[in-house]
Amino acid sequence: MKGGIKNNGVIPSCFTSKAIEEKFSKLGVNNEISLILHLPLRYEDETYLCQISDMPGGEAVQIEGVIVSNEVMYRPKRQLVLQVEDDSGTIFIRFLNFYGSQIKAYSIGTRVRLLGAPRPGFFGTEMVHPKCHVVNEKAPLPDSLTPVYPTTAGLSQVIIRKLVRKVLIDKARIDNFSETIPVKTLKHYRLNGFMDSIMLLHQPTPDVPAHLLEERTHPAWSRIKFDELLAQQLSMRLHYQQRYKNLAPTLLDKKKLTTELLKSLPFNLTGAQEKTFSEISQDLSKPYPMQRLLQGDVGSGKTIVAALAALQAIENGYQVAFMAPTEILAEQHYQKLSNWFKSIFGSLGISIAWLSGSQKKVQRTAALSAIATGNAMLVVGTHALFQEQVEFNKLGLAVIDEQHRFGVHQRLALRMKCTKKGMVTHQLMMSATPIPRTLSMSYYADLDVSVLDEQPPGRTDVVTKLFTDTRREEVIVRIKEACCAGKQAYWVCPLIEESEVLQLKTALDTYERLSIIFADLKVGLLHGKLPPHEKSSVMDLFKQGAIQLLVATTVIEVGVDVPNASLMVIEHAERMGLSQLHQLRGRVGRGVDASVCILLYKEPLSEIARRRLRIIFEHNDGFEISRQDLLLRGPGEFLGVRQSGVPMLRFADPEKDEKLLKDARDVAEEMLCDYPKLAQLHLQRWLGEKNNYLKV
Ligand code: ADP
Ligand code: MG
């Protein structure tokens, strides 16, 4: 690096001590570039002085005057009260916390500059705890707004400002801060220069419209957000390209087994299913690893699409791992796939293996050996599939259901398992949490995405009802009537986040209570702590209609599929997240009967709970619910990506800055092609070490 500036996380010359360096590092600032990218949250205007008699009410203003009285008062509590006077009038200043040294420093006759919001007080107009410092007469005023930075305990604004200023003065000799975007591109997209934007945001002159700074819509802000989005796009696109440097088995669409399966199904594929399968099928037939996300709302029929993909791999002689995040769901897949593949596999003499964490050793050993010899061409299971001991004979495709439940690392562990030397497995991920388009463009730019945007025919929208839990009796009567008339219902127990034990107890209590109330019905209980064989026997009884009311914890949230169930009650719905509510509700509305979902909630509702319930009440479409959820929570929480290593956005918001995001995507393509060096510099500037995500 030129210019004598140390980088690479080494203490830059600007950090004056180890202690300060540590504080900055808490803020993610560890070199000069990250320091200048540490941008202000807001600004204070100290560029002019207001006359005391002219102060507008409520707004923060700066005044200057001489202290004319100084008194420590004890009523209503201990406080330091000053009176300050300028040519136009006087004002009271109150400090509720103060040091002895301040009483002295603010002695009568001292000239002070004060920044604060005046308001009517007991004695007259007053400022409480204004920013206050002693000045000489005619001390010059700053000529730019005063930035207020995000900070951490023990790191004052004064220190941050001083360091930023020092680095910005030196900028001329710092090669590191040069422009990373070609001039032509800047012009075309009407973007401001990088350094101009940085300077403006750290030291805006008073003529810069305050609201543009505050709303972060000033062109300088746009440039910074653009840069951030560009770095994200570059990183994702590089990752995407990297994929094409790896080899994967070529799995051609021989249309033999897939046609056989399609013929045996009691339904025809929807147009969306055909389209998504053909996208997947083409990927599989290429010699590099597929990494495709199949997105589709709850009930859109993702499983059959994955089953077809599995057959395409199998007819090329490769094994398939089919994975789900919970035992109940994995088991359902196992049953469903066994059913679909029974006759096909029977005639080929191959089998399906089942792997789960809780299975008996004998069964596990048998499964492992069938997997190792290649007798089992399809392996269905939970995370148990990731474990070291699982040796595939020839793994070609991994299907991961509800991918957002698995971490990036788990997904990777599976990808490495392709047993053919030097090859990577194809991956098909599925998610029923539809990701809004802007987010998917931003956080999933490294994946290919197929969308199932059509429900199988005959689905009915679920009618959602909201009841306060004081109306529980009414709900019980309804359920009783419906079940006596041959319908089936779920009763979902409240979620108790703090304690699993308590959650289990609540489920048991609910089950007991409801068993008494519904004495003439068959009531079942399903929760996560049941031994696996009991779980599956309860599910079987419910599927067969031998259980009419199924009391369950949120274990039924993912994937459970019993078309005859048309009623659902969710207790304490106000405690659940939107995607959870949507997934739970998706368990009904799968058959011919009109379905109802009753959300019981307990007053008083928090503001956010009220908004969630309103959204779930008003919308049935998963994409819309996701969009609203994203607006409510922001992308970090929505995706749960904080832990996953995907670079987070600090400044830009994919939803609000959609135009910038699209431009950044185009520019990223262009730069990777035509200006790879600048692209590298840009990535280094914005992601530094975080760029490791590339290696994932
Ligand atoms: P999800 O996308 O939520 O995983 P599933 O794959 O579990 O959905 O499918 C939901 C239900 O719809 C299943 O019972 C499945 O057999 C059925 N199904 C899937 N595709 C069709 C179709 N084209 N026509 C009718 N039913 C279908
Ligand atoms: Mg599913």
XYZ file of C-alpha atoms and ligand atoms in Angstrom:
724
model
C 0.000 0.000 0.000
C 1.276 3.437 -0.925
C 1.417 6.543 1.218
C 2.821 4.910 4.327
C -0.599 4.066 5.683
C -0.728 0.816 7.566
C -3.749 -1.270 6.878
C -4.725 -4.921 7.154
C -6.205 -4.342 10.586
C -2.887 -3.113 11.988
C -3.215 -0.025 14.133
C -3.502 2.866 11.728
C -1.410 5.844 12.612
C -4.568 7.675 13.639
C -5.389 5.527 16.664
C -3.451 7.129 19.444
C -3.649 4.358 22.001
C -4.438 0.694 22.395
C -7.492 1.547 24.520
C -8.896 3.793 21.816
C -8.165 1.228 19.186
C -10.184 -1.325 21.138
C -13.136 0.984 21.494
C -13.126 1.679 17.788
C -12.871 -1.971 17.019
C -16.139 -2.484 18.891
C -17.683 -0.207 16.287
C -16.183 -2.261 13.476
C -13.597 0.446 12.807
C -10.104 -0.997 12.508
C -8.386 1.048 9.840
C -8.623 4.392 8.161
C -11.034 3.366 5.460
C -13.450 1.873 7.957
C -13.073 5.054 9.998
C -14.157 7.304 7.161
C -16.994 4.889 6.397
C -18.158 5.302 9.982
C -20.723 7.917 9.032
C -22.705 10.269 11.264
C -26.114 9.345 12.586
C -27.180 12.986 12.650
C -25.830 16.514 12.939
C -25.948 19.435 15.314
C -25.982 22.930 13.928
C -23.432 25.046 15.745
C -22.666 27.267 12.789
C -24.760 30.187 13.977
C -25.889 31.847 17.188
C -29.510 32.548 17.996
C -30.597 35.500 20.122
C -32.245 34.369 23.338
C -35.354 36.406 22.559
C -35.654 34.808 19.068
C -35.419 31.146 20.036
C -38.043 29.005 18.315
C -39.715 26.639 20.793
C -38.841 22.945 20.821
C -35.947 22.949 18.334
C -32.326 22.682 19.368
C -30.510 26.014 18.896
C -27.215 27.480 19.860
C -27.021 30.596 22.004
C -24.186 32.485 23.671
C -24.269 34.650 26.760
C -22.757 35.521 30.100
C -23.670 33.731 33.325
C -25.433 36.144 35.673
C -26.430 33.763 38.431
C -25.206 30.379 39.651
C -26.960 28.489 42.404
C -27.261 24.896 43.642
C -30.878 24.252 44.603
C -32.292 21.367 46.566
C -35.915 21.430 45.638
C -37.485 19.423 44.123
C -34.061 17.736 43.968
C -30.432 18.713 43.923
C -29.638 20.689 40.800
C -27.379 23.397 39.446
C -29.333 26.364 38.102
C -27.667 29.075 36.018
C -29.065 32.179 34.468
C -27.493 33.246 31.177
C -27.993 36.595 29.528
C -27.310 38.018 26.059
C -28.247 41.408 24.538
C -31.791 40.263 23.943
C -32.864 38.429 27.109
C -32.143 35.742 29.708
C -32.688 32.023 30.042
C -32.435 29.471 32.894
C -30.135 26.495 32.551
C -30.598 23.430 34.727
C -28.174 20.547 35.300
C -29.556 17.624 37.257
C -26.267 15.733 37.244
C -23.173 17.826 37.675
C -19.691 17.804 39.141
C -18.307 20.159 41.739
C -15.871 21.377 39.112
C -18.753 22.567 36.956
C -20.090 24.848 39.699
C -16.731 26.552 39.627
C -16.286 26.574 35.867
C -19.689 28.183 35.374
C -19.096 31.029 37.791
C -20.805 34.396 37.394
C -19.326 36.490 34.577
C -18.236 33.482 32.478
C -19.171 33.474 28.795
C -20.708 30.197 27.601
C -22.007 28.710 24.365
C -25.046 26.498 24.803
C -26.763 24.056 22.470
C -30.128 22.744 23.511
C -33.891 22.870 23.055
C -35.526 25.711 25.018
C -38.814 24.988 26.745
C -41.078 26.696 29.264
C -39.947 25.945 32.843
C -40.858 26.820 36.394
C -38.887 30.072 36.469
C -39.316 30.998 32.798
C -37.796 29.696 29.544
C -35.127 27.089 30.280
C -32.741 24.516 28.785
C -32.167 21.287 30.674
C -28.764 19.672 30.241
C -27.696 21.616 27.168
C -24.308 21.047 25.597
C -22.302 23.802 27.293
C -18.792 25.118 26.936
C -16.894 28.139 28.074
C -15.757 30.476 25.258
C -13.952 33.757 24.785
C -15.798 36.673 23.299
C -15.772 36.503 19.458
C -14.602 32.885 19.425
C -15.082 31.725 15.799
C -18.046 29.489 14.913
C -17.511 26.216 13.027
C -18.290 26.464 9.310
C -19.808 23.005 8.976
C -22.482 21.073 10.868
C -21.233 19.051 13.815
C -21.522 15.314 13.140
C -22.858 12.976 15.797
C -21.471 9.454 15.300
C -22.638 6.050 16.438
C -20.442 5.280 19.411
C -19.822 2.972 22.324
C -19.283 3.480 26.065
C -16.136 5.450 26.795
C -15.585 6.789 23.295
C -16.561 10.445 23.104
C -17.836 12.299 20.080
C -14.881 14.656 20.450
C -12.380 11.832 19.930
C -14.204 10.412 16.935
C -14.521 13.840 15.332
C -10.875 14.627 15.877
C -9.707 11.387 14.315
C -12.031 11.616 11.349
C -10.912 15.173 10.698
C -7.287 14.197 10.889
C -7.720 11.383 8.380
C -9.767 13.537 6.033
C -7.128 16.275 5.986
C -4.565 13.674 4.960
C -6.721 12.234 2.234
C -4.705 13.709 -0.615
C -1.860 11.336 0.042
C -3.966 8.307 0.724
C -4.174 6.168 -2.316
C -6.566 3.948 -0.459
C -9.437 6.412 -0.776
C -9.349 6.713 -4.537
C -12.415 6.400 -6.733
C -13.417 2.800 -7.412
C -16.107 3.426 -10.007
C -15.154 4.320 -13.587
C -15.928 7.927 -14.544
C -18.146 6.830 -17.397
C -20.265 4.766 -15.029
C -20.501 7.606 -12.527
C -21.845 9.856 -15.261
C -24.267 7.316 -16.605
C -25.824 6.558 -13.226
C -25.543 10.176 -12.035
C -23.464 9.273 -9.048
C -21.409 11.707 -7.000
C -17.706 11.129 -6.439
C -16.725 8.906 -3.514
C -14.453 11.297 -1.657
C -16.745 14.284 -2.255
C -19.576 12.313 -0.740
C -17.507 11.227 2.233
C -16.335 14.802 2.879
C -19.832 16.160 2.639
C -21.301 13.599 5.013
C -18.638 14.152 7.668
C -18.582 17.931 7.329
C -21.722 19.254 5.678
C -21.844 23.006 5.225
C -24.925 24.760 6.601
C -26.403 25.243 3.107
C -26.883 21.478 2.629
C -30.611 20.894 3.159
C -30.976 19.325 6.596
C -33.890 17.084 5.638
C -31.895 15.435 2.826
C -29.226 14.531 5.334
C -31.715 13.381 7.879
C -33.713 11.236 5.476
C -30.455 10.054 3.902
C -31.657 11.005 0.461
C -28.904 13.520 -0.314
C -26.860 12.460 -3.392
C -23.883 11.944 -1.100
C -25.877 9.376 0.851
C -27.059 7.781 -2.384
C -23.465 7.302 -3.447
C -22.551 5.634 -0.160
C -25.569 3.339 -0.270
C -24.802 2.534 -3.877
C -21.244 1.602 -2.954
C -22.422 -0.641 -0.184
C -24.906 -2.410 -2.449
C -22.283 -2.672 -5.150
C -19.887 -4.400 -2.764
C -22.590 -6.852 -1.822
C -23.435 -7.549 -5.446
C -19.781 -7.952 -6.396
C -19.226 -10.396 -3.585
C -22.277 -12.431 -4.452
C -21.566 -12.437 -8.180
C -17.999 -13.558 -7.602
C -19.287 -16.331 -5.442
C -21.706 -17.224 -8.201
C -18.957 -17.299 -10.822
C -16.751 -19.314 -8.527
C -19.327 -22.026 -8.683
C -18.785 -22.468 -12.395
C -15.155 -23.257 -11.771
C -16.200 -26.398 -9.879
C -17.248 -29.621 -11.500
C -20.355 -31.632 -10.768
C -21.768 -34.826 -12.243
C -23.735 -34.327 -15.447
C -27.196 -35.678 -14.730
C -29.075 -35.799 -18.002
C -32.830 -35.748 -18.186
C -33.493 -39.260 -19.495
C -37.215 -38.838 -18.856
C -37.595 -42.483 -17.924
C -38.218 -42.611 -14.189
C -39.659 -39.113 -14.079
C -42.267 -39.971 -16.710
C -43.129 -43.117 -14.817
C -43.678 -41.144 -11.599
C -45.761 -38.492 -13.332
C -47.998 -41.190 -14.809
C -48.624 -42.734 -11.422
C -49.668 -39.503 -9.687
C -53.356 -38.816 -9.016
C -52.892 -35.215 -10.216
C -51.249 -33.236 -13.005
C -48.425 -30.829 -12.311
C -49.332 -27.176 -12.207
C -47.761 -24.939 -14.837
C -45.480 -23.511 -12.166
C -44.339 -26.983 -11.139
C -43.543 -27.882 -14.738
C -41.619 -24.678 -15.264
C -39.569 -24.953 -12.076
C -38.784 -28.601 -12.671
C -37.550 -27.832 -16.148
C -35.223 -25.136 -14.731
C -33.861 -27.596 -12.200
C -33.595 -30.345 -14.766
C -31.479 -28.162 -17.049
C -29.157 -27.214 -14.189
C -28.629 -30.858 -13.309
C -27.637 -31.702 -16.863
C -24.741 -29.211 -16.758
C -21.255 -30.128 -15.566
C -21.131 -27.567 -12.723
C -22.910 -27.621 -9.413
C -26.466 -26.387 -9.297
C -27.312 -24.137 -6.392
C -30.924 -23.355 -6.807
C -33.508 -22.142 -4.379
C -37.045 -23.329 -5.027
C -39.332 -20.815 -3.427
C -42.997 -21.445 -3.065
C -45.664 -20.533 -0.608
C -46.914 -23.097 1.867
C -48.809 -25.826 0.002
C -47.600 -24.881 -3.464
C -46.298 -28.432 -4.025
C -42.528 -28.224 -3.733
C -42.064 -31.840 -2.692
C -43.090 -33.378 -5.996
C -40.742 -31.045 -7.866
C -37.902 -32.181 -5.637
C -38.960 -35.804 -6.099
C -38.657 -35.416 -9.866
C -35.209 -33.893 -9.495
C -34.243 -36.836 -7.284
C -35.345 -39.306 -9.942
C -33.333 -37.510 -12.591
C -30.211 -37.978 -10.461
C -31.068 -41.557 -9.675
C -31.635 -42.514 -13.306
C -28.093 -41.327 -13.948
C -26.805 -43.658 -11.263
C -26.268 -41.025 -8.556
C -27.551 -41.013 -4.994
C -29.748 -38.303 -3.522
C -29.795 -36.937 0.039
C -33.145 -35.445 1.023
C -33.036 -33.451 4.192
C -35.558 -31.712 6.445
C -35.054 -29.660 9.610
C -37.347 -31.643 11.925
C -37.921 -35.293 12.497
C -41.662 -35.029 11.889
C -41.157 -33.391 8.549
C -38.370 -35.734 7.491
C -40.560 -38.662 8.383
C -43.434 -37.291 6.309
C -41.108 -36.910 3.363
C -39.910 -40.438 3.897
C -43.447 -41.774 3.818
C -44.506 -39.670 0.876
C -41.433 -40.474 -1.207
C -41.599 -44.185 -0.331
C -45.143 -44.168 -1.526
C -44.386 -42.361 -4.764
C -41.262 -44.390 -5.567
C -42.463 -47.787 -4.354
C -43.134 -49.465 -7.663
C -40.301 -47.717 -9.540
C -37.682 -48.678 -6.961
C -39.186 -52.111 -6.522
C -38.638 -52.998 -10.143
C -35.077 -51.578 -10.075
C -34.207 -53.383 -6.860
C -33.049 -50.232 -5.069
C -34.147 -48.857 -1.722
C -34.726 -45.722 0.321
C -32.780 -45.247 3.543
C -33.920 -43.389 6.621
C -31.471 -41.586 8.916
C -32.355 -39.708 12.047
C -30.608 -38.777 15.260
C -32.926 -40.838 17.402
C -33.011 -44.154 15.526
C -31.778 -47.419 17.021
C -28.210 -48.451 16.421
C -29.095 -51.578 14.442
C -31.275 -49.639 12.054
C -28.694 -46.953 11.736
C -25.935 -49.398 10.925
C -28.102 -51.052 8.311
C -28.965 -47.674 6.778
C -25.324 -46.585 6.722
C -24.277 -49.727 4.975
C -27.028 -49.442 2.347
C -25.876 -45.861 1.741
C -22.243 -46.869 1.449
C -22.889 -49.695 -0.990
C -25.249 -47.611 -3.074
C -28.128 -49.982 -2.565
C -30.011 -47.047 -1.053
C -30.241 -44.511 -3.851
C -32.337 -42.086 -1.831
C -31.578 -41.132 1.754
C -34.127 -39.154 3.719
C -33.394 -37.670 7.112
C -32.619 -34.835 9.474
C -29.237 -33.202 10.189
C -28.065 -36.722 10.918
C -27.265 -36.758 7.205
C -24.418 -34.312 7.751
C -22.477 -36.460 10.092
C -19.017 -37.715 9.382
C -19.881 -41.411 9.466
C -22.303 -41.064 6.597
C -20.386 -42.282 3.562
C -22.189 -42.125 0.285
C -21.342 -44.392 -2.569
C -21.977 -41.779 -5.228
C -23.847 -38.696 -4.076
C -25.034 -36.426 -6.873
C -27.772 -34.238 -5.435
C -28.698 -32.853 -2.043
C -32.222 -31.575 -1.488
C -32.637 -29.320 1.516
C -36.173 -28.544 2.582
C -36.929 -25.382 4.553
C -33.415 -24.216 3.836
C -33.661 -21.123 6.037
C -33.702 -23.435 9.047
C -30.241 -24.706 8.261
C -27.099 -22.650 8.696
C -24.767 -21.866 5.806
C -22.210 -24.206 7.354
C -24.531 -27.180 7.460
C -25.386 -26.650 3.834
C -21.706 -26.582 3.006
C -20.887 -29.708 4.943
C -23.253 -31.564 2.691
C -21.926 -30.078 -0.480
C -18.500 -31.489 0.221
C -19.852 -35.014 0.341
C -19.803 -35.728 -3.362
C -17.772 -38.859 -3.465
C -16.563 -38.541 -6.983
C -13.118 -36.988 -6.773
C -12.925 -33.263 -7.328
C -16.634 -32.893 -7.805
C -19.249 -30.926 -5.924
C -22.836 -32.097 -5.468
C -25.786 -30.307 -6.949
C -27.977 -28.591 -4.396
C -31.652 -27.892 -4.415
C -32.883 -25.775 -1.533
C -36.522 -25.229 -0.800
C -38.141 -22.533 1.233
C -41.709 -21.758 2.155
C -40.725 -18.407 3.545
C -41.026 -16.501 0.336
C -38.358 -13.908 0.176
C -39.445 -10.567 -1.229
C -37.888 -9.880 -4.598
C -35.691 -7.013 -3.466
C -34.241 -9.087 -0.666
C -33.723 -12.079 -2.835
C -31.898 -9.890 -5.348
C -29.754 -8.579 -2.587
C -29.050 -11.515 -0.277
C -29.505 -14.435 -2.594
C -27.674 -13.045 -5.603
C -25.316 -16.006 -5.331
C -28.118 -18.485 -5.914
C -30.420 -19.200 -8.805
C -34.024 -18.919 -7.821
C -37.101 -20.718 -9.125
C -40.487 -19.580 -7.945
C -43.656 -21.655 -7.609
C -46.146 -18.873 -7.989
C -49.263 -20.973 -8.389
C -51.192 -23.162 -5.971
C -52.528 -26.577 -7.061
C -56.174 -26.353 -8.129
C -58.983 -26.667 -5.619
C -57.275 -24.871 -2.770
C -59.503 -22.627 -0.720
C -58.323 -19.510 1.024
C -58.322 -19.977 4.750
C -60.665 -17.623 6.574
C -58.854 -16.117 9.528
C -60.694 -14.995 12.662
C -59.375 -13.075 15.624
C -60.824 -13.760 19.065
C -59.714 -12.414 22.432
C -59.198 -15.345 24.716
C -62.160 -14.270 26.810
C -64.243 -15.780 24.006
C -62.659 -19.203 24.347
C -66.026 -20.844 25.163
C -67.439 -19.838 21.794
C -64.411 -21.289 20.068
C -64.784 -24.574 21.922
C -68.416 -24.871 20.859
C -67.473 -24.310 17.214
C -64.732 -26.905 17.256
C -67.017 -29.424 18.916
C -69.730 -28.929 16.302
C -67.304 -29.185 13.415
C -65.549 -32.301 14.705
C -68.868 -34.003 15.427
C -69.759 -33.307 11.799
C -66.695 -35.289 10.656
C -64.119 -32.519 10.311
C -60.686 -32.547 11.870
C -58.949 -29.763 13.743
C -55.601 -28.657 15.147
C -55.303 -26.917 18.477
C -51.918 -25.205 18.625
C -50.526 -24.612 22.107
C -48.885 -21.352 23.067
C -45.268 -20.819 22.374
C -43.196 -20.264 25.495
C -39.875 -18.994 24.342
C -38.205 -18.759 27.720
C -38.588 -22.363 28.719
C -38.978 -25.630 26.899
C -40.061 -27.353 30.106
C -42.835 -24.836 30.613
C -43.868 -25.213 27.007
C -44.182 -28.948 27.398
C -46.170 -28.516 30.608
C -48.535 -26.106 28.869
C -49.057 -28.596 26.059
C -49.795 -31.397 28.530
C -52.203 -29.179 30.487
C -53.983 -28.088 27.342
C -54.273 -31.679 26.226
C -55.770 -32.749 29.560
C -58.213 -29.881 29.663
C -59.371 -30.379 26.091
C -59.651 -34.157 26.534
C -62.176 -33.499 29.298
C -64.056 -30.822 27.393
C -64.189 -32.930 24.250
C -64.878 -36.187 26.059
C -66.850 -37.648 23.169
C -64.096 -36.974 20.609
C -60.759 -38.633 20.116
C -58.095 -36.100 21.076
C -54.397 -36.617 20.279
C -51.244 -34.885 21.474
C -48.144 -34.095 19.468
C -45.038 -32.337 20.785
C -41.336 -32.282 20.131
C -40.371 -34.380 23.148
C -42.411 -37.438 22.181
C -40.324 -40.439 21.139
C -40.218 -40.653 17.327
C -42.365 -43.752 17.000
C -45.103 -42.122 19.092
C -44.904 -39.003 16.983
C -45.418 -40.972 13.833
C -48.183 -43.110 15.278
C -50.087 -39.972 16.399
C -49.613 -38.464 12.939
C -50.824 -41.677 11.318
C -53.959 -41.809 13.466
C -54.671 -38.192 12.634
C -54.159 -38.822 8.923
C -56.510 -41.790 9.021
C -59.140 -39.708 10.807
C -58.980 -41.787 13.979
C -58.007 -38.639 15.905
C -60.344 -35.710 15.397
C -58.650 -33.030 17.419
C -54.881 -32.818 17.465
C -53.402 -30.771 20.277
C -49.945 -29.788 19.130
C -47.025 -27.523 19.825
C -45.489 -25.566 16.962
C -43.742 -28.767 15.800
C -46.495 -28.995 13.218
C -45.397 -25.675 11.764
C -43.317 -27.095 8.968
C -44.623 -29.314 6.270
C -47.279 -31.370 8.050
C -49.827 -32.348 5.447
C -53.277 -33.699 6.375
C -55.783 -32.480 3.773
C -58.905 -33.372 5.749
C -58.007 -31.030 8.625
C -59.904 -27.816 8.009
C -59.915 -26.054 11.359
C -57.157 -24.613 13.425
C -57.030 -22.777 16.713
C -53.826 -21.003 17.661
C -53.526 -19.995 21.280
C -51.621 -16.862 22.258
C -51.196 -15.985 18.610
C -49.800 -12.625 19.735
C -46.574 -14.351 20.791
C -45.797 -15.753 17.379
C -43.920 -14.301 14.452
C -45.573 -13.679 11.119
C -43.903 -16.427 9.156
C -44.647 -18.871 11.952
C -48.326 -17.920 11.934
C -48.470 -18.179 8.167
C -46.829 -21.602 8.187
C -49.108 -22.876 10.929
C -52.171 -21.607 9.147
C -50.906 -23.319 5.993
C -51.621 -26.697 7.638
C -55.304 -26.117 6.859
C -56.889 -25.194 3.528
C -55.266 -28.206 1.855
C -58.427 -30.146 1.098
C -61.845 -29.565 -0.399
C -63.465 -28.121 2.735
C -63.559 -24.392 3.382
C -61.077 -23.862 6.200
C -60.989 -21.591 9.199
C -58.100 -20.502 11.382
C -58.956 -18.945 14.717
C -56.305 -16.829 16.378
C -56.828 -16.494 20.107
C -54.983 -13.595 21.642
C -54.615 -12.094 25.056
C -55.036 -8.399 25.758
C -53.309 -6.036 26.157
C -51.473 -6.296 22.846
C -48.149 -4.626 22.233
C -48.038 -2.348 19.213
C -45.958 -4.801 17.204
C -48.200 -7.761 18.096
C -51.238 -5.766 17.036
C -49.624 -5.018 13.687
C -48.638 -8.646 13.157
C -52.147 -9.908 13.877
C -53.598 -7.347 11.527
C -51.249 -8.425 8.724
C -52.001 -12.126 9.149
C -55.718 -11.355 9.380
C -55.712 -9.289 6.198
C -53.428 -11.398 3.998
C -53.304 -14.968 2.804
C -50.537 -14.535 0.279
C -47.183 -15.587 1.679
C -45.213 -13.147 -0.448
C -47.209 -10.201 0.785
C -46.900 -11.383 4.381
C -43.159 -11.692 3.948
C -42.942 -8.235 2.490
C -44.825 -6.776 5.431
C -42.722 -8.809 7.828
C -39.593 -7.424 6.267
C -40.892 -3.877 6.661
C -41.727 -4.593 10.270
C -38.432 -6.214 11.245
C -35.737 -5.167 8.807
C -33.647 -7.574 6.726
C -31.212 -8.758 9.415
C -33.818 -10.300 11.630
C -36.055 -11.295 8.795
C -33.435 -13.505 7.213
C -31.700 -14.455 10.401
C -28.525 -13.740 8.443
C -26.606 -12.062 11.223
C -25.063 -15.367 12.183
C -24.809 -16.748 8.702
C -21.890 -14.702 7.449
C -23.765 -12.957 4.650
C -22.563 -9.364 4.567
C -25.168 -7.162 6.185
C -26.118 -3.733 4.952
C -25.508 -0.781 7.232
C -26.752 2.091 5.132
C -28.828 0.834 2.248
C -32.229 -0.753 2.524
C -33.041 -3.101 -0.388
C -36.724 -2.246 -0.153
C -36.392 1.546 -0.068
C -33.357 1.691 -2.313
C -34.630 -0.657 -4.956
C -33.464 1.556 -7.814
C -29.938 1.789 -6.417
C -29.938 -1.960 -5.908
C -30.838 -2.623 -9.531
C -28.194 -0.185 -10.741
C -25.623 -1.770 -8.435
C -26.427 -5.161 -9.847
C -25.815 -3.948 -13.398
C -22.644 -2.086 -12.471
C -21.324 -5.158 -10.641
C -21.646 -7.239 -13.813
C -19.954 -4.559 -15.852
C -17.084 -4.049 -13.429
C -16.347 -7.744 -13.054
C -16.045 -7.933 -16.827
C -14.275 -4.716 -17.696
C -12.665 -3.395 -14.513
C -11.720 -6.377 -12.339
C -8.991 -4.414 -10.514
C -11.402 -1.667 -9.473
C -13.912 -4.322 -8.465
C -11.294 -5.879 -6.154
C -10.428 -2.509 -4.663
C -14.081 -1.800 -4.070
C -14.647 -5.137 -2.358
C -11.606 -4.692 -0.191
C -12.779 -1.230 0.834
C -16.255 -2.292 1.817
C -15.933 -5.833 3.005
C -12.290 -6.195 4.005
C -12.006 -9.441 5.910
C -15.734 -10.038 5.767
C -15.099 -10.917 2.191
C -14.382 -14.416 3.458
C -17.960 -15.124 2.663
C -16.605 -15.573 -0.824
C -14.847 -18.687 0.269
C -18.025 -20.235 1.656
P -45.161 -27.460 0.090
O -44.817 -26.598 -1.064
O -45.774 -26.679 1.207
O -44.022 -28.327 0.530
P -46.327 -30.019 -0.586
O -45.290 -30.445 -1.517
O -46.352 -30.626 0.765
O -46.318 -28.423 -0.449
O -47.716 -30.199 -1.310
C -48.914 -29.924 -0.640
C -50.002 -30.897 -1.056
O -50.391 -30.659 -2.396
C -49.559 -32.337 -1.009
O -50.605 -33.116 -0.483
C -49.291 -32.684 -2.460
O -49.436 -34.058 -2.731
C -50.337 -31.848 -3.165
N -50.006 -31.471 -4.545
C -48.802 -31.123 -5.011
N -48.861 -30.796 -6.313
C -50.158 -30.923 -6.684
C -50.863 -30.719 -7.914
N -50.257 -30.300 -9.016
N -52.196 -30.954 -7.914
C -52.815 -31.351 -6.788
N -52.209 -31.585 -5.609
C -50.900 -31.355 -5.550
Mg -42.911 -28.714 2.185
